[in-house]
PDB file of C-alpha atoms in Angstrom:
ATOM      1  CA  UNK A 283     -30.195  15.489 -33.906  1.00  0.00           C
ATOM      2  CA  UNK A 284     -28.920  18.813 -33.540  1.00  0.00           C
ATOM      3  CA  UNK A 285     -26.901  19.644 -29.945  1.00  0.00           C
ATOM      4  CA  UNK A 286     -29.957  21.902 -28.571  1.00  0.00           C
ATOM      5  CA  UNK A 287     -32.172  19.080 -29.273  1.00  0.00           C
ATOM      6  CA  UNK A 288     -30.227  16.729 -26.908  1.00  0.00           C
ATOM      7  CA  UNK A 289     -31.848  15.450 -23.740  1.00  0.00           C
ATOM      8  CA  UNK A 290     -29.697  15.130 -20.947  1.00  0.00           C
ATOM      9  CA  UNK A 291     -28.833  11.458 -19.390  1.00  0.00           C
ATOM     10  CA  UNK A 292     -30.339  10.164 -16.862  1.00  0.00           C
ATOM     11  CA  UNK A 293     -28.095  10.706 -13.576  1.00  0.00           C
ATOM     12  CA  UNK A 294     -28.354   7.962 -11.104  1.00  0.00           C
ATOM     13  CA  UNK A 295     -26.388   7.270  -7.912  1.00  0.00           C
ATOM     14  CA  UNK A 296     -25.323   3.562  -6.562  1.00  0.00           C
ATOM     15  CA  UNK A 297     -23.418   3.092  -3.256  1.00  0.00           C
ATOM     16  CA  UNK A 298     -20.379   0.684  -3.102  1.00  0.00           C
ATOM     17  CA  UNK A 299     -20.359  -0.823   0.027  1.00  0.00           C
ATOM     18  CA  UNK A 300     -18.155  -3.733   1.749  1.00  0.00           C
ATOM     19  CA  UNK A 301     -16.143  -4.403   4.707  1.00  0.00           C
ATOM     20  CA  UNK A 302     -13.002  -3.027   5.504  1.00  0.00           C
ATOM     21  CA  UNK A 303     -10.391  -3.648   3.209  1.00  0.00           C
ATOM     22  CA  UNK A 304     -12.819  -5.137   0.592  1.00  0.00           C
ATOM     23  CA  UNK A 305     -11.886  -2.603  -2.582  1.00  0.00           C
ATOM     24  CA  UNK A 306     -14.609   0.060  -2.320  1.00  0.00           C
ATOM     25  CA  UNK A 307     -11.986   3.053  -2.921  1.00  0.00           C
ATOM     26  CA  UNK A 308     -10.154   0.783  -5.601  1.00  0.00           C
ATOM     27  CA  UNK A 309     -13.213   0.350  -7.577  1.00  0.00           C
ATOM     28  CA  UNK A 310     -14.908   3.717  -7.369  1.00  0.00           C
ATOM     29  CA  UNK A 311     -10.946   4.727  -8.394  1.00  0.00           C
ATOM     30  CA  UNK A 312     -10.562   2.018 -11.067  1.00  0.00           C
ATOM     31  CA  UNK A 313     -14.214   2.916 -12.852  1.00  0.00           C
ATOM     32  CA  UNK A 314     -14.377   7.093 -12.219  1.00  0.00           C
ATOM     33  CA  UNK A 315     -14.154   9.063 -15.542  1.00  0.00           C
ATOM     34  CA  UNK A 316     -13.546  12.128 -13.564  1.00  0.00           C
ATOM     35  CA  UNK A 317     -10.362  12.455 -10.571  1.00  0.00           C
ATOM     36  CA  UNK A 318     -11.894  10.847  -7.393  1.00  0.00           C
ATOM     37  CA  UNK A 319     -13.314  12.482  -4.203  1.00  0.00           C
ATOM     38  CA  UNK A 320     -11.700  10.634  -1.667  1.00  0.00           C
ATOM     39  CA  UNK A 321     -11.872  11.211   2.307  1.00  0.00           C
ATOM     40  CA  UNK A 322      -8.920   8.605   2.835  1.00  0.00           C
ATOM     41  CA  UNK A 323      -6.866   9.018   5.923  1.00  0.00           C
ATOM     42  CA  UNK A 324      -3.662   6.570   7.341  1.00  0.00           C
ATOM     43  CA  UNK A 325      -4.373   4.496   9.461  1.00  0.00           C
ATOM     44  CA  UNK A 326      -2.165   4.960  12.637  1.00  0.00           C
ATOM     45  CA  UNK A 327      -1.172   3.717  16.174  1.00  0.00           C
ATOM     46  CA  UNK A 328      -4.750   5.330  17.562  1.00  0.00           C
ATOM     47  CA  UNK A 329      -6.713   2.636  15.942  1.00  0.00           C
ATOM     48  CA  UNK A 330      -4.674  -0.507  16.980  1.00  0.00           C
ATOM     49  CA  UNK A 331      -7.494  -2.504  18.548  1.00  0.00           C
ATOM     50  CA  UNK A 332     -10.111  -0.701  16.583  1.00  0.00           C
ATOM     51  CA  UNK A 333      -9.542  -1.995  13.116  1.00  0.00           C
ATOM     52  CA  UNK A 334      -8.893  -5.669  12.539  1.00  0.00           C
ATOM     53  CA  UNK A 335      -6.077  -6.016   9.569  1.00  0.00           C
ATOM     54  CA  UNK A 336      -6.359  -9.670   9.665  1.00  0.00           C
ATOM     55  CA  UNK A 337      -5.744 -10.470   6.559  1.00  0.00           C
ATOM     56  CA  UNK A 338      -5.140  -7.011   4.851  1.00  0.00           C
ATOM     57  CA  UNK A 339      -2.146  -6.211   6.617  1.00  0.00           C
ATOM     58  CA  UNK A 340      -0.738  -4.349   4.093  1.00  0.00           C
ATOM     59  CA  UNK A 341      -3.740  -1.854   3.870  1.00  0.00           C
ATOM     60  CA  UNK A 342      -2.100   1.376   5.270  1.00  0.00           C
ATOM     61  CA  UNK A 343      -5.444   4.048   4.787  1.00  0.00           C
ATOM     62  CA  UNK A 344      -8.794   3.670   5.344  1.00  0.00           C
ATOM     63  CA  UNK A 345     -12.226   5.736   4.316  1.00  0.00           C
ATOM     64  CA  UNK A 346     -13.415   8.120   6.650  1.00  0.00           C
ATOM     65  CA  UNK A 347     -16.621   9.638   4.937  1.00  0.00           C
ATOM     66  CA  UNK A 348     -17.217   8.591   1.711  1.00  0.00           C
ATOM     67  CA  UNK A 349     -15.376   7.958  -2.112  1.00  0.00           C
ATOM     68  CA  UNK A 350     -17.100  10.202  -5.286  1.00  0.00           C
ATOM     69  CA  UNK A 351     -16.652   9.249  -8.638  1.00  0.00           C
ATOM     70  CA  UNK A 352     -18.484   9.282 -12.074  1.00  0.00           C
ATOM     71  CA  UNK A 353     -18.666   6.890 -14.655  1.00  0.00           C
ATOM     72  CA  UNK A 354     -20.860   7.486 -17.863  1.00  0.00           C
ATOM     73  CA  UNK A 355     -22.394   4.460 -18.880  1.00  0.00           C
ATOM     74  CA  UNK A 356     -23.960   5.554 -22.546  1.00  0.00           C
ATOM     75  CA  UNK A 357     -25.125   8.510 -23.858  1.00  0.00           C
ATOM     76  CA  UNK A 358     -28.162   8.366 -21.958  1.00  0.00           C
ATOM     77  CA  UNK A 359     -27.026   6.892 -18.768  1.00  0.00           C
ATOM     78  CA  UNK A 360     -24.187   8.251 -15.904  1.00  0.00           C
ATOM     79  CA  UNK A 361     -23.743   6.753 -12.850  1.00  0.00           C
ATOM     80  CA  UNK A 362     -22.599   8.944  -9.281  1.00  0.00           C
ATOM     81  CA  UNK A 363     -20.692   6.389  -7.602  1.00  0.00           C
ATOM     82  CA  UNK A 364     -20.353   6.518  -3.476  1.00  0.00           C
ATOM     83  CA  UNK A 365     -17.967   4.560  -1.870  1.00  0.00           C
ATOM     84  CA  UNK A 366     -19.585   4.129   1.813  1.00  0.00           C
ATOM     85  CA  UNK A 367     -16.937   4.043   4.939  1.00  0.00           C
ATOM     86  CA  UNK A 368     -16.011   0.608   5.625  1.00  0.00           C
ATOM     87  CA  UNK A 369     -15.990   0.586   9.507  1.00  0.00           C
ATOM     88  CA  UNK A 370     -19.093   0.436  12.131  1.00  0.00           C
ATOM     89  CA  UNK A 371     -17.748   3.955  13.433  1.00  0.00           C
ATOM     90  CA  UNK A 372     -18.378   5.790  10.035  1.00  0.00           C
ATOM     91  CA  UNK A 373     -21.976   3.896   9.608  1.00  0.00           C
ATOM     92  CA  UNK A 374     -23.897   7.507  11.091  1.00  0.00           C
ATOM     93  CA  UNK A 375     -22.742   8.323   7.194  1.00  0.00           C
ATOM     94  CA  UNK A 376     -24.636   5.676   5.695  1.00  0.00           C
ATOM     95  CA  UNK A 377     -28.124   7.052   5.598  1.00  0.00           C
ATOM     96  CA  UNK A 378     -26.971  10.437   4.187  1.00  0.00           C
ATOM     97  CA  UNK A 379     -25.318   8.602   1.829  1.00  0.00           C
ATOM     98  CA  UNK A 380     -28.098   6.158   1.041  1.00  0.00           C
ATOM     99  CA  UNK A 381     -30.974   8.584   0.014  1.00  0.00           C
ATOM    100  CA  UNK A 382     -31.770   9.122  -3.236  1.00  0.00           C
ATOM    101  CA  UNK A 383     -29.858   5.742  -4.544  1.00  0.00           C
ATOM    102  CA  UNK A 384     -30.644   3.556  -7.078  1.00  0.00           C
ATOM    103  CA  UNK A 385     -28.830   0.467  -5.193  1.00  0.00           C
ATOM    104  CA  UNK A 386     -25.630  -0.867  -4.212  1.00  0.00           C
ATOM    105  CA  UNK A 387     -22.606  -2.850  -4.991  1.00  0.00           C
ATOM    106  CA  UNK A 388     -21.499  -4.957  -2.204  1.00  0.00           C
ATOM    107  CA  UNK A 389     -17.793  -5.937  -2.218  1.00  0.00           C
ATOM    108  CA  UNK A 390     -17.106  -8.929  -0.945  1.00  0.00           C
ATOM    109  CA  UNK A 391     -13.611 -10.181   0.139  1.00  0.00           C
ATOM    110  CA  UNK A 392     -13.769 -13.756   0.235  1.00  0.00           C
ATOM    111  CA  UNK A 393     -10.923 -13.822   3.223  1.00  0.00           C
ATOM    112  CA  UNK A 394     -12.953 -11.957   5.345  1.00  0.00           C
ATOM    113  CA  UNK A 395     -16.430 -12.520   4.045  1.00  0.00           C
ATOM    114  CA  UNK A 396     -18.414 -12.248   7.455  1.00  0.00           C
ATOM    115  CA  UNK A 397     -17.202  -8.426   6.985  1.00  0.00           C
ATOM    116  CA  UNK A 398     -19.996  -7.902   4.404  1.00  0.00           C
ATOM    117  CA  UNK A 399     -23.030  -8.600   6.129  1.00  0.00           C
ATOM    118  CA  UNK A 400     -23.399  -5.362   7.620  1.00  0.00           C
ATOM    119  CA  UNK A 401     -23.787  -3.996   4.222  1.00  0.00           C
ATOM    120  CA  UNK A 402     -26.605  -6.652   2.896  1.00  0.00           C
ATOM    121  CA  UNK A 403     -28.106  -6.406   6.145  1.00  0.00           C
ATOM    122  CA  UNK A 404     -28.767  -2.746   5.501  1.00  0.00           C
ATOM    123  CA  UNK A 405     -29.284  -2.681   1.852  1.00  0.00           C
ATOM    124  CA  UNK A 406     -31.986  -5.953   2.510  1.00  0.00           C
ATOM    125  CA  UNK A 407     -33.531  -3.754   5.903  1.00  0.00           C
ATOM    126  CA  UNK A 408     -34.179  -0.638   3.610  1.00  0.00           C
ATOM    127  CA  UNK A 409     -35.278  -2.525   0.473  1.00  0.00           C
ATOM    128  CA  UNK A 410     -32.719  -1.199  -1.940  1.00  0.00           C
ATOM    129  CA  UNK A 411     -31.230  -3.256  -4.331  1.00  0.00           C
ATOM    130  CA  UNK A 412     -27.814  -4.960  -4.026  1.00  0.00           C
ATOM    131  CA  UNK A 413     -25.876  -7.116  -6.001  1.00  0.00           C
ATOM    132  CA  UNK A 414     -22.664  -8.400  -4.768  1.00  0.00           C
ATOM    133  CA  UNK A 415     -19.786  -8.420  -6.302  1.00  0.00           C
ATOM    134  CA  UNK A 416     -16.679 -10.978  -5.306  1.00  0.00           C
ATOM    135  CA  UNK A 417     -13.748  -9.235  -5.697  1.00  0.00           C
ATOM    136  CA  UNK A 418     -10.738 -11.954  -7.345  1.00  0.00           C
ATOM    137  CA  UNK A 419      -7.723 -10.398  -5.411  1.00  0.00           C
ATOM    138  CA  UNK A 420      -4.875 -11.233  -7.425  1.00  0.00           C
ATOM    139  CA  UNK A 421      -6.698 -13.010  -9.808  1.00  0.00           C
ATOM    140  CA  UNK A 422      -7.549 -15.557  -7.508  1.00  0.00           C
ATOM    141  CA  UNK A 423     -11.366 -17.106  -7.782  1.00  0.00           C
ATOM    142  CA  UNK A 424     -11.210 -18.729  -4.298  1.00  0.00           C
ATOM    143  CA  UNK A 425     -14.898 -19.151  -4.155  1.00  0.00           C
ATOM    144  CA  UNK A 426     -18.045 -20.122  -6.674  1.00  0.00           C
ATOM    145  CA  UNK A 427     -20.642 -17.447  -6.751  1.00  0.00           C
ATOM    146  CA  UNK A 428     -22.675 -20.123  -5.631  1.00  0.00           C
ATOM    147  CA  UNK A 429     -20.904 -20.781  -2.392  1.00  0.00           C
ATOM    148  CA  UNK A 430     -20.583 -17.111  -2.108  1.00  0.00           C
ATOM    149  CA  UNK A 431     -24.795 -16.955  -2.312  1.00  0.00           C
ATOM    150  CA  UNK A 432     -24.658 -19.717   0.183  1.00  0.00           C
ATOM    151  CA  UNK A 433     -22.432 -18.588   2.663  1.00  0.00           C
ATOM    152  CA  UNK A 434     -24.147 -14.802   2.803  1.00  0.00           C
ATOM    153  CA  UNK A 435     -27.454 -17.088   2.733  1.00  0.00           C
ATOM    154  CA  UNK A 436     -28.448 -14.075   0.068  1.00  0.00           C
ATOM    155  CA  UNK A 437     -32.017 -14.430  -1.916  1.00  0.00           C
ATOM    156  CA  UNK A 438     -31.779 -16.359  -5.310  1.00  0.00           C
ATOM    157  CA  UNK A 439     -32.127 -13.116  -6.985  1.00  0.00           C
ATOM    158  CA  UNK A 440     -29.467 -11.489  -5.806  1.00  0.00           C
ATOM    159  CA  UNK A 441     -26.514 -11.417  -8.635  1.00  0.00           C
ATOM    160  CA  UNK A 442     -23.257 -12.501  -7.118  1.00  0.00           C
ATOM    161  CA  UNK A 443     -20.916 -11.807  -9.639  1.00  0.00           C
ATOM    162  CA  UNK A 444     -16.710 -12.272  -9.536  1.00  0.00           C
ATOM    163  CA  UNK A 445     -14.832  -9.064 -10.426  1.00  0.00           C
ATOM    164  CA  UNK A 446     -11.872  -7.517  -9.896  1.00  0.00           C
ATOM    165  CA  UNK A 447     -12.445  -4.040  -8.844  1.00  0.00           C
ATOM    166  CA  UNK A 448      -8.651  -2.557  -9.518  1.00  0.00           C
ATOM    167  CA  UNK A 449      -9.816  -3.107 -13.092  1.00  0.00           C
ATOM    168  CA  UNK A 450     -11.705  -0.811 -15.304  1.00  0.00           C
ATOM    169  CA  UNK A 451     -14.492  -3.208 -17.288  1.00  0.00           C
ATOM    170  CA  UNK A 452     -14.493  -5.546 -14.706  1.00  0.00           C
ATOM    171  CA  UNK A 453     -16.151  -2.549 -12.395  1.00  0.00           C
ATOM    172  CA  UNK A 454     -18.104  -1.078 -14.777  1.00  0.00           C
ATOM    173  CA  UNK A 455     -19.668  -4.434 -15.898  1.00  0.00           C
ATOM    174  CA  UNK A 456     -20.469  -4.812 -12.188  1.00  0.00           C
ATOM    175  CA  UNK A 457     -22.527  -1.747 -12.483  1.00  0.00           C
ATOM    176  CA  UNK A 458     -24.365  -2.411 -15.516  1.00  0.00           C
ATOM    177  CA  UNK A 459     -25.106  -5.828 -14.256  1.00  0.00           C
ATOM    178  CA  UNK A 460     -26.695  -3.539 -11.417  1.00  0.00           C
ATOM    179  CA  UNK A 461     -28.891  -1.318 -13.356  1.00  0.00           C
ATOM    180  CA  UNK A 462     -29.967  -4.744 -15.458  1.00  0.00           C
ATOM    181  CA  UNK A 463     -30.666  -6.102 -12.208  1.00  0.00           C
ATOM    182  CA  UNK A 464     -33.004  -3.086 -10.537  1.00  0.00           C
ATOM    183  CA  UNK A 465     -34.508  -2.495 -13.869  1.00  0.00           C
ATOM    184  CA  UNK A 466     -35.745  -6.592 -13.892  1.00  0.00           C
ATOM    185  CA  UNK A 467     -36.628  -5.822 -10.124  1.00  0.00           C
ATOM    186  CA  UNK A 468     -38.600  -3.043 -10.787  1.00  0.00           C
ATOM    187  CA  UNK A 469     -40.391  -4.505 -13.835  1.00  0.00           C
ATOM    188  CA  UNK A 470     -41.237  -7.996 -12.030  1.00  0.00           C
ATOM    189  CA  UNK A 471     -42.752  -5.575  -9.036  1.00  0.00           C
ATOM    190  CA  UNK A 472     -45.093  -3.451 -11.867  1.00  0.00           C
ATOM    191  CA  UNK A 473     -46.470  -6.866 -13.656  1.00  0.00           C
TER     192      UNK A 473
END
């Protein structure tokens, strides 16, 4: 097929969403083909009190507005990636960010997993499709996806799927099993 011939791919733009701490910058980073857009700042003395680094204590930045990367899946098919703010304060962002998307990757952090569910609770409130990925800090698989499921008391069709997002094919497999996942949605809606 000659170069003028070629159709362009199909652009499509997922959200990665989590708590605080739970790897959204580190995965949009990790996957990205192109340097990313980040709107990190440090975190300082000022927001003592406001953000709770139980058990991230080493995290020393935090996301302000959003993460931008790209990631080309196939020839046909490249992803805009969004890494959503983390903290209740930055949620006004959200909807902005939300509009137009395909669906979401929800990181989950299994040592502060109640830190996710104001992430499904939005994704589930607005219909838009969500998987959730369990990021394996340090290798460590603390948690079955199936206590995972049961603990964010998410719908049986809702992938929950270990990854580790400071790695490359572990992220972009989370993505793929995303696009898998709304195009099965999508079809089971149609029939």
């Amino acid at each position: 097929m000659a170069a003028e011939e070629r159709r362009a791919p199909v652009a499509l733009k997922v959200l990665v969403a989590g708590g605080f701490g739970a790897g959204r910058t580190t995965m949009v980073g990790a996957v990205s083909e192109i340097r990313v857009l980040q709107t990190e700042e440090m975190l300082t003395d000022v927001s003592v009190g406001t953000d709770d680094l139980s058990g991230v204590e080493a995290k020393t930045s935090t996301t302000v507005a959003m993460d931008f990367g790209r990631i080309t899946i196939d020839q046909d098919l490249v992803l805009y990636l969004f890494g959503t703010p983390g903290q209740d304060r930055f949620w006004f962002l959200w909807d902005e960010l939300a509009q137009g998307a395909l669906g979401a990757v929800v990181l989950a952090d299994t040592r502060r997993l109640a830190d996710c569910f104001p992430s499904i609770d939005y994704f589930e409130t607005r219909n838009l499709p969500f998987l959730v990925g369990v990021n394996c800090f340090d290798n460590e698989q603390k948690f079955s996806p199936a206590a995972v499921r049961t603990a964010l008391d998410l719908d049986d069709e809702v992938p929950v799927v270990l990854c580790d997002a400071r790695d490359r094919a572990s992220g972009k497999e989370l993505l793929i099993e995303l696009v898998e996942y709304v195009i099965k949605r999508n079809s089971a809606r149609r029939d």
